């Protein structure tokens, strides 16, 4: 192929691309011009080169101008390049302006880049949101458990949206306040008679400090009576004391049994000593015969006495009889 023809095709392609870019830029420029949003032609072309969606920037600019808000085009581009949701930011500025809420573009952009929905925050500032807490259980001083359900009405605080705590912190603080209020009541009837004392006490604590919300009201929706925890604790304590007493009694019984076994062993030991002593009697008698201290007549006399004693014992046993029973 002729090099001149190739060069011609390349030049033609470049011209077509330029015409396309200029044509779309002219279309957006005219759209902005007739809408009263002044955006330069070169700015629109440079947006294409910076890979910024020019239609989005122009539409956002027109939207803001029509609402009476003047925003510099470079600020719109920079927020888009920073990864922000440009449409939500502009919509939030318009909503805040219509609601007479002071909100600047930089603050709105910062809230958006912080990961919060800035439009929803503005809407919540106009229309407060109701957060329902889960059932919160607490025990009064009389040991009765109460379960309270609260409705917390909050409004977004735009000044504290960046760096402020979320709804979870509000719920945690409200729950802590409810537990503290119920726990300080002398008895559960006081809380049942005046549930508003919970909301008044909790609301006076300033629980929205450091959060992204402003608490408007805390309403107790429901209070239920739970278990008698005090009685359950007393029952558990009595059962524990019973087991301790049983353990101590078992310890004393074991010690008594050990002492009894020890005494039985000592009796057996004494009996063994008696048998040992009795075994020495024949030896002593034999020694007495050899030494002449015991004569044969003395020996027979002792035998007669022993025989007489055995006879008397036998007669006494026969008279009572083995099957006789004592009467009382």
Short mmCIF file of C-alpha atoms in Angstrom, two decimals:
data_model
loop_
_atom_site.label_atom_id
_atom_site.label_comp_id
_atom_site.label_asym_id
_atom_site.label_seq_id
_atom_site.Cartn_x
_atom_site.Cartn_y
_atom_site.Cartn_z
CA UNK A 1 0.00 0.00 0.00
CA UNK A 2 1.15 3.47 -0.83
CA UNK A 3 2.70 5.22 2.22
CA UNK A 4 0.87 8.38 1.27
CA UNK A 5 -2.45 6.58 1.46
CA UNK A 6 -1.58 5.20 4.94
CA UNK A 7 -0.67 8.69 6.14
CA UNK A 8 -3.91 10.00 4.69
CA UNK A 9 -5.95 7.38 6.56
CA UNK A 10 -4.15 8.15 9.84
CA UNK A 11 -4.70 11.87 9.46
CA UNK A 12 -8.34 11.26 8.56
CA UNK A 13 -8.83 9.08 11.66
CA UNK A 14 -7.26 11.71 13.89
CA UNK A 15 -9.46 14.39 12.37
CA UNK A 16 -12.55 12.26 12.91
CA UNK A 17 -11.64 11.67 16.56
CA UNK A 18 -11.01 15.37 17.09
CA UNK A 19 -14.30 16.23 15.43
CA UNK A 20 -16.10 13.67 17.62
CA UNK A 21 -14.54 15.04 20.79
CA UNK A 22 -15.18 18.61 19.78
CA UNK A 23 -18.71 17.75 18.67
CA UNK A 24 -19.61 16.17 22.03
CA UNK A 25 -17.85 19.01 23.84
CA UNK A 26 -19.81 21.56 21.85
CA UNK A 27 -23.03 19.74 22.70
CA UNK A 28 -22.22 19.79 26.44
CA UNK A 29 -21.01 23.39 26.21
CA UNK A 30 -24.28 24.48 24.60
CA UNK A 31 -26.26 22.50 27.23
CA UNK A 32 -24.39 24.26 30.01
CA UNK A 33 -24.66 27.63 28.31
CA UNK A 34 -28.42 27.56 27.86
CA UNK A 35 -28.79 26.33 31.47
CA UNK A 36 -26.82 29.24 32.85
CA UNK A 37 -23.91 27.03 34.01
CA UNK A 38 -20.83 28.58 32.46
CA UNK A 39 -18.27 25.91 31.61
CA UNK A 40 -15.49 26.64 29.15
CA UNK A 41 -15.07 24.63 25.98
CA UNK A 42 -11.45 23.82 26.80
CA UNK A 43 -12.48 22.63 30.26
CA UNK A 44 -14.85 20.12 28.70
CA UNK A 45 -12.15 18.89 26.29
CA UNK A 46 -9.63 18.56 29.15
CA UNK A 47 -12.18 16.57 31.14
CA UNK A 48 -12.12 14.01 28.33
CA UNK A 49 -8.34 13.89 28.48
CA UNK A 50 -8.37 13.51 32.30
CA UNK A 51 -10.89 10.65 31.96
CA UNK A 52 -13.48 12.57 33.90
CA UNK A 53 -17.11 11.98 32.76
CA UNK A 54 -17.94 15.40 31.41
CA UNK A 55 -21.73 14.72 31.22
CA UNK A 56 -21.79 13.96 34.97
CA UNK A 57 -19.87 17.14 35.80
CA UNK A 58 -22.05 19.28 33.51
CA UNK A 59 -25.29 17.75 34.83
CA UNK A 60 -24.18 18.27 38.44
CA UNK A 61 -23.19 21.85 37.64
CA UNK A 62 -26.54 22.54 35.98
CA UNK A 63 -28.43 20.93 38.86
CA UNK A 64 -26.63 23.13 41.39
CA UNK A 65 -27.07 26.32 39.33
CA UNK A 66 -30.77 25.71 38.85
CA UNK A 67 -31.09 25.36 42.65
CA UNK A 68 -29.26 28.66 43.14
CA UNK A 69 -25.97 27.12 44.32
CA UNK A 70 -22.71 28.11 42.66
CA UNK A 71 -20.05 25.39 42.73
CA UNK A 72 -16.73 25.66 40.95
CA UNK A 73 -16.24 23.06 38.21
CA UNK A 74 -12.75 22.18 39.47
CA UNK A 75 -14.22 21.27 42.89
CA UNK A 76 -16.71 18.93 41.20
CA UNK A 77 -13.92 17.27 39.24
CA UNK A 78 -11.64 16.90 42.25
CA UNK A 79 -14.38 15.27 44.31
CA UNK A 80 -15.10 12.78 41.53
CA UNK A 81 -11.40 11.97 41.14
CA UNK A 82 -11.19 11.44 44.92
CA UNK A 83 -13.76 8.66 44.61
CA UNK A 84 -16.77 10.53 45.95
CA UNK A 85 -20.40 10.21 44.96
CA UNK A 86 -20.78 13.52 43.17
CA UNK A 87 -24.52 13.25 42.49
CA UNK A 88 -25.34 12.55 46.18
CA UNK A 89 -23.18 15.48 47.30
CA UNK A 90 -24.93 17.93 44.97
CA UNK A 91 -28.35 16.56 45.91
CA UNK A 92 -27.49 16.95 49.60
CA UNK A 93 -26.46 20.57 49.06
CA UNK A 94 -29.75 21.28 47.29
CA UNK A 95 -31.78 19.53 50.01
CA UNK A 96 -29.93 21.42 52.76
CA UNK A 97 -30.44 24.74 50.97
CA UNK A 98 -34.18 24.12 50.61
CA UNK A 99 -34.42 23.19 54.29
CA UNK A 100 -32.43 26.28 55.38
CA UNK A 101 -29.64 24.09 56.74
CA UNK A 102 -26.17 25.55 56.47
CA UNK A 103 -24.01 23.09 54.57
CA UNK A 104 -20.97 23.91 52.45
CA UNK A 105 -19.58 21.87 49.58
CA UNK A 106 -16.32 21.01 51.38
CA UNK A 107 -18.19 19.69 54.43
CA UNK A 108 -20.59 17.72 52.29
CA UNK A 109 -17.69 16.27 50.30
CA UNK A 110 -15.85 15.37 53.50
CA UNK A 111 -18.92 13.57 54.86
CA UNK A 112 -19.30 11.67 51.59
CA UNK A 113 -15.62 10.66 51.48
CA UNK A 114 -15.87 9.51 55.13
CA UNK A 115 -18.24 6.79 53.94
CA UNK A 116 -21.52 8.27 55.16
CA UNK A 117 -24.56 8.91 53.02
CA UNK A 118 -24.63 12.71 53.12
CA UNK A 119 -28.04 12.98 51.44
CA UNK A 120 -29.57 10.62 53.99
CA UNK A 121 -27.95 12.66 56.75
CA UNK A 122 -29.54 15.86 55.45
CA UNK A 123 -32.89 14.12 55.14
CA UNK A 124 -32.53 12.86 58.71
CA UNK A 125 -31.82 16.40 59.87
CA UNK A 126 -35.15 17.45 58.37
CA UNK A 127 -37.08 14.29 59.21
CA UNK A 128 -35.74 12.72 62.47
CA UNK A 129 -35.32 8.96 62.60
CA UNK A 130 -36.73 6.62 65.26
CA UNK A 131 -34.40 3.87 66.48
CA UNK A 132 -35.90 0.96 68.38
CA UNK A 133 -33.77 -0.64 71.07
CA UNK A 134 -33.91 -4.36 71.78
CA UNK A 135 -35.51 -5.60 75.00
CA UNK A 136 -33.23 -4.42 77.80
CA UNK A 137 -33.36 -6.47 81.02
CA UNK A 138 -32.43 -4.95 84.40
CA UNK A 139 -33.12 -5.75 88.05
CA UNK A 140 -34.55 -3.37 90.65
CA UNK A 141 -33.34 -3.36 94.24
CA UNK A 142 -36.17 -5.68 95.33
CA UNK A 143 -34.78 -8.41 93.06
CA UNK A 144 -37.51 -8.26 90.38
CA UNK A 145 -36.34 -8.22 86.78
CA UNK A 146 -37.85 -5.71 84.32
CA UNK A 147 -37.56 -5.75 80.54
CA UNK A 148 -37.88 -2.36 78.84
CA UNK A 149 -38.25 -1.45 75.16
CA UNK A 150 -37.37 2.14 74.18
CA UNK A 151 -37.85 4.25 71.06
CA UNK A 152 -35.06 6.78 70.51
CA UNK A 153 -35.78 9.71 68.19
CA UNK A 154 -32.55 11.08 66.73
CA UNK A 155 -31.61 13.80 64.27
CA UNK A 156 -28.39 13.85 62.28
CA UNK A 157 -25.83 16.39 63.44
CA UNK A 158 -24.02 17.50 60.29
CA UNK A 159 -21.23 19.13 62.27
CA UNK A 160 -20.33 15.81 63.92
CA UNK A 161 -20.92 13.40 61.05
CA UNK A 162 -17.19 13.24 60.35
CA UNK A 163 -15.61 11.47 63.32
CA UNK A 164 -18.85 11.07 65.27
CA UNK A 165 -20.04 7.72 66.63
CA UNK A 166 -22.92 5.92 64.95
CA UNK A 167 -26.33 4.59 65.95
CA UNK A 168 -24.83 1.55 67.70
CA UNK A 169 -23.19 3.83 70.25
CA UNK A 170 -26.53 5.58 70.86
CA UNK A 171 -28.23 2.23 71.48
CA UNK A 172 -25.46 1.07 73.81
CA UNK A 173 -25.59 4.27 75.87
CA UNK A 174 -29.39 4.23 76.08
CA UNK A 175 -29.30 0.59 77.19
CA UNK A 176 -26.74 1.42 79.86
CA UNK A 177 -28.88 4.32 81.08
CA UNK A 178 -32.01 2.14 81.28
CA UNK A 179 -30.17 -0.54 83.27
CA UNK A 180 -28.79 2.09 85.64
CA UNK A 181 -32.18 3.75 86.17
CA UNK A 182 -34.02 0.49 86.84
CA UNK A 183 -31.23 -0.73 89.09
CA UNK A 184 -31.44 2.40 91.25
CA UNK A 185 -35.19 1.98 91.84
CA UNK A 186 -36.13 0.73 95.34
CA UNK A 187 -38.70 -1.65 93.89
CA UNK A 188 -40.03 -2.56 90.47
CA UNK A 189 -43.46 -1.05 91.16
CA UNK A 190 -41.97 2.45 91.08
CA UNK A 191 -40.76 1.84 87.53
CA UNK A 192 -44.06 0.30 86.43
CA UNK A 193 -46.02 3.22 87.87
CA UNK A 194 -43.79 5.87 86.28
CA UNK A 195 -41.97 4.50 83.22
CA UNK A 196 -41.28 8.06 82.10
CA UNK A 197 -38.73 8.38 84.90
CA UNK A 198 -36.49 6.13 82.80
CA UNK A 199 -36.70 8.37 79.74
CA UNK A 200 -36.20 11.56 81.77
CA UNK A 201 -33.20 10.18 83.64
CA UNK A 202 -31.57 8.75 80.53
CA UNK A 203 -32.23 11.85 78.43
CA UNK A 204 -30.61 14.05 81.10
CA UNK A 205 -27.33 12.14 80.81
CA UNK A 206 -26.38 13.75 77.47
CA UNK A 207 -25.91 10.43 75.71
CA UNK A 208 -25.50 12.03 72.26
CA UNK A 209 -22.16 13.57 73.20
CA UNK A 210 -19.49 12.69 70.63
CA UNK A 211 -21.96 11.01 68.28
CA UNK A 212 -23.18 11.94 64.83
CA UNK A 213 -26.72 12.34 66.12
CA UNK A 214 -28.74 14.55 68.41
CA UNK A 215 -31.22 12.75 70.67
CA UNK A 216 -34.58 14.49 70.59
CA UNK A 217 -36.55 12.12 72.82
CA UNK A 218 -36.46 8.72 74.48
CA UNK A 219 -39.84 7.04 74.86
CA UNK A 220 -40.43 3.82 76.80
CA UNK A 221 -42.70 1.75 74.58
CA UNK A 222 -43.08 -1.29 76.82
CA UNK A 223 -42.06 -2.56 80.26
CA UNK A 224 -42.53 -6.23 81.18
CA UNK A 225 -41.94 -7.99 84.48
CA UNK A 226 -39.38 -10.77 84.24
CA UNK A 227 -38.09 -13.29 86.75
CA UNK A 228 -37.68 -12.85 90.49
CA UNK A 229 -33.92 -12.90 90.34
CA UNK A 230 -33.58 -12.04 94.02
CA UNK A 231 -35.56 -15.13 95.04
CA UNK A 232 -33.58 -17.27 92.60
CA UNK A 233 -30.33 -16.00 94.10
CA UNK A 234 -31.56 -16.72 97.64
CA UNK A 235 -32.61 -20.20 96.57
CA UNK A 236 -29.23 -20.84 95.00
CA UNK A 237 -27.50 -19.52 98.11
CA UNK A 238 -29.61 -21.77 100.37
CA UNK A 239 -28.87 -24.77 98.17
CA UNK A 240 -25.17 -23.95 98.30
CA UNK A 241 -25.29 -23.61 102.11
CA UNK A 242 -27.10 -26.96 102.29
CA UNK A 243 -24.41 -28.65 100.23
CA UNK A 244 -21.71 -27.07 102.39
CA UNK A 245 -23.44 -28.31 105.56
CA UNK A 246 -23.80 -31.79 104.08
CA UNK A 247 -20.14 -31.81 103.16
CA UNK A 248 -19.14 -30.77 106.67
CA UNK A 249 -21.43 -33.43 108.21
CA UNK A 250 -19.93 -36.05 105.94
CA UNK A 251 -16.48 -34.88 107.01
CA UNK A 252 -17.41 -35.24 110.70
CA UNK A 253 -18.91 -38.70 110.05
CA UNK A 254 -15.74 -39.79 108.29
CA UNK A 255 -13.64 -38.47 111.16
CA UNK A 256 -15.86 -40.30 113.72
CA UNK A 257 -15.58 -43.51 111.73
CA UNK A 258 -11.82 -43.09 111.60
CA UNK A 259 -11.70 -42.57 115.38
CA UNK A 260 -13.89 -45.67 115.86
CA UNK A 261 -11.56 -47.74 113.71
CA UNK A 262 -8.61 -46.38 115.63
CA UNK A 263 -10.21 -47.37 118.98
CA UNK A 264 -11.00 -50.85 117.63
CA UNK A 265 -7.38 -51.23 116.63
CA UNK A 266 -6.28 -50.15 120.09
CA UNK A 267 -8.67 -52.73 121.69
CA UNK A 268 -7.19 -55.44 119.52
CA UNK A 269 -3.75 -54.27 120.57
CA UNK A 270 -4.68 -54.41 124.26
CA UNK A 271 -6.20 -57.89 123.84
CA UNK A 272 -3.01 -59.05 122.22
CA UNK A 273 -1.04 -57.71 125.16
CA UNK A 274 -3.40 -59.61 127.57
CA UNK A 275 -2.90 -62.84 125.65
CA UNK A 276 0.83 -62.23 125.73
CA UNK A 277 0.68 -61.62 129.46
CA UNK A 278 -1.41 -64.78 130.06
CA UNK A 279 1.15 -66.76 128.09
CA UNK A 280 3.73 -65.80 130.70
CA UNK A 281 1.71 -67.38 133.58
CA UNK A 282 2.67 -71.05 132.93
CA UNK A 283 6.29 -70.02 132.53
CA UNK A 284 6.17 -68.13 135.81
CA UNK A 285 4.57 -71.12 137.58
CA UNK A 286 7.21 -73.44 136.23
CA UNK A 287 9.91 -71.08 137.42
CA UNK A 288 8.18 -70.91 140.83
CA UNK A 289 8.21 -74.75 141.09
CA UNK A 290 11.88 -74.87 140.23
CA UNK A 291 12.77 -72.17 142.71
CA UNK A 292 10.64 -73.71 145.49
CA UNK A 293 8.36 -70.70 145.81
CA UNK A 294 5.30 -72.76 144.81
CA UNK A 295 4.48 -76.14 146.30
CA UNK A 296 2.41 -78.91 144.90
CA UNK A 297 -0.37 -78.33 147.45
CA UNK A 298 -0.50 -74.70 146.53
CA UNK A 299 -0.80 -75.64 142.90
CA UNK A 300 -3.71 -78.07 143.56
CA UNK A 301 -5.43 -75.52 145.76
CA UNK A 302 -5.21 -72.98 142.92
CA UNK A 303 -6.56 -75.58 140.45
CA UNK A 304 -9.51 -76.32 142.78
CA UNK A 305 -10.30 -72.62 143.01
CA UNK A 306 -10.19 -72.29 139.21
CA UNK A 307 -12.40 -75.35 138.79
CA UNK A 308 -14.88 -74.01 141.34
CA UNK A 309 -14.96 -70.69 139.52
CA UNK A 310 -15.59 -72.40 136.16
CA UNK A 311 -18.40 -74.46 137.69
CA UNK A 312 -20.08 -71.41 139.19
CA UNK A 313 -19.83 -69.61 135.83
CA UNK A 314 -21.30 -72.64 134.03
CA UNK A 315 -24.18 -72.93 136.52
CA UNK A 316 -24.92 -69.20 136.18
CA UNK A 317 -24.98 -69.53 132.37
CA UNK A 318 -27.32 -72.57 132.46
CA UNK A 319 -29.78 -70.82 134.78
CA UNK A 320 -30.13 -67.87 132.37
CA UNK A 321 -30.18 -69.98 129.25
CA UNK A 322 -29.09 -68.85 125.79
CA UNK A 323 -32.69 -68.23 124.56
CA UNK A 324 -33.87 -66.30 127.63
CA UNK A 325 -34.83 -62.72 126.98
CA UNK A 326 -34.53 -59.92 129.45
CA UNK A 327 -37.73 -58.15 130.36
CA UNK A 328 -37.96 -54.46 131.05
#
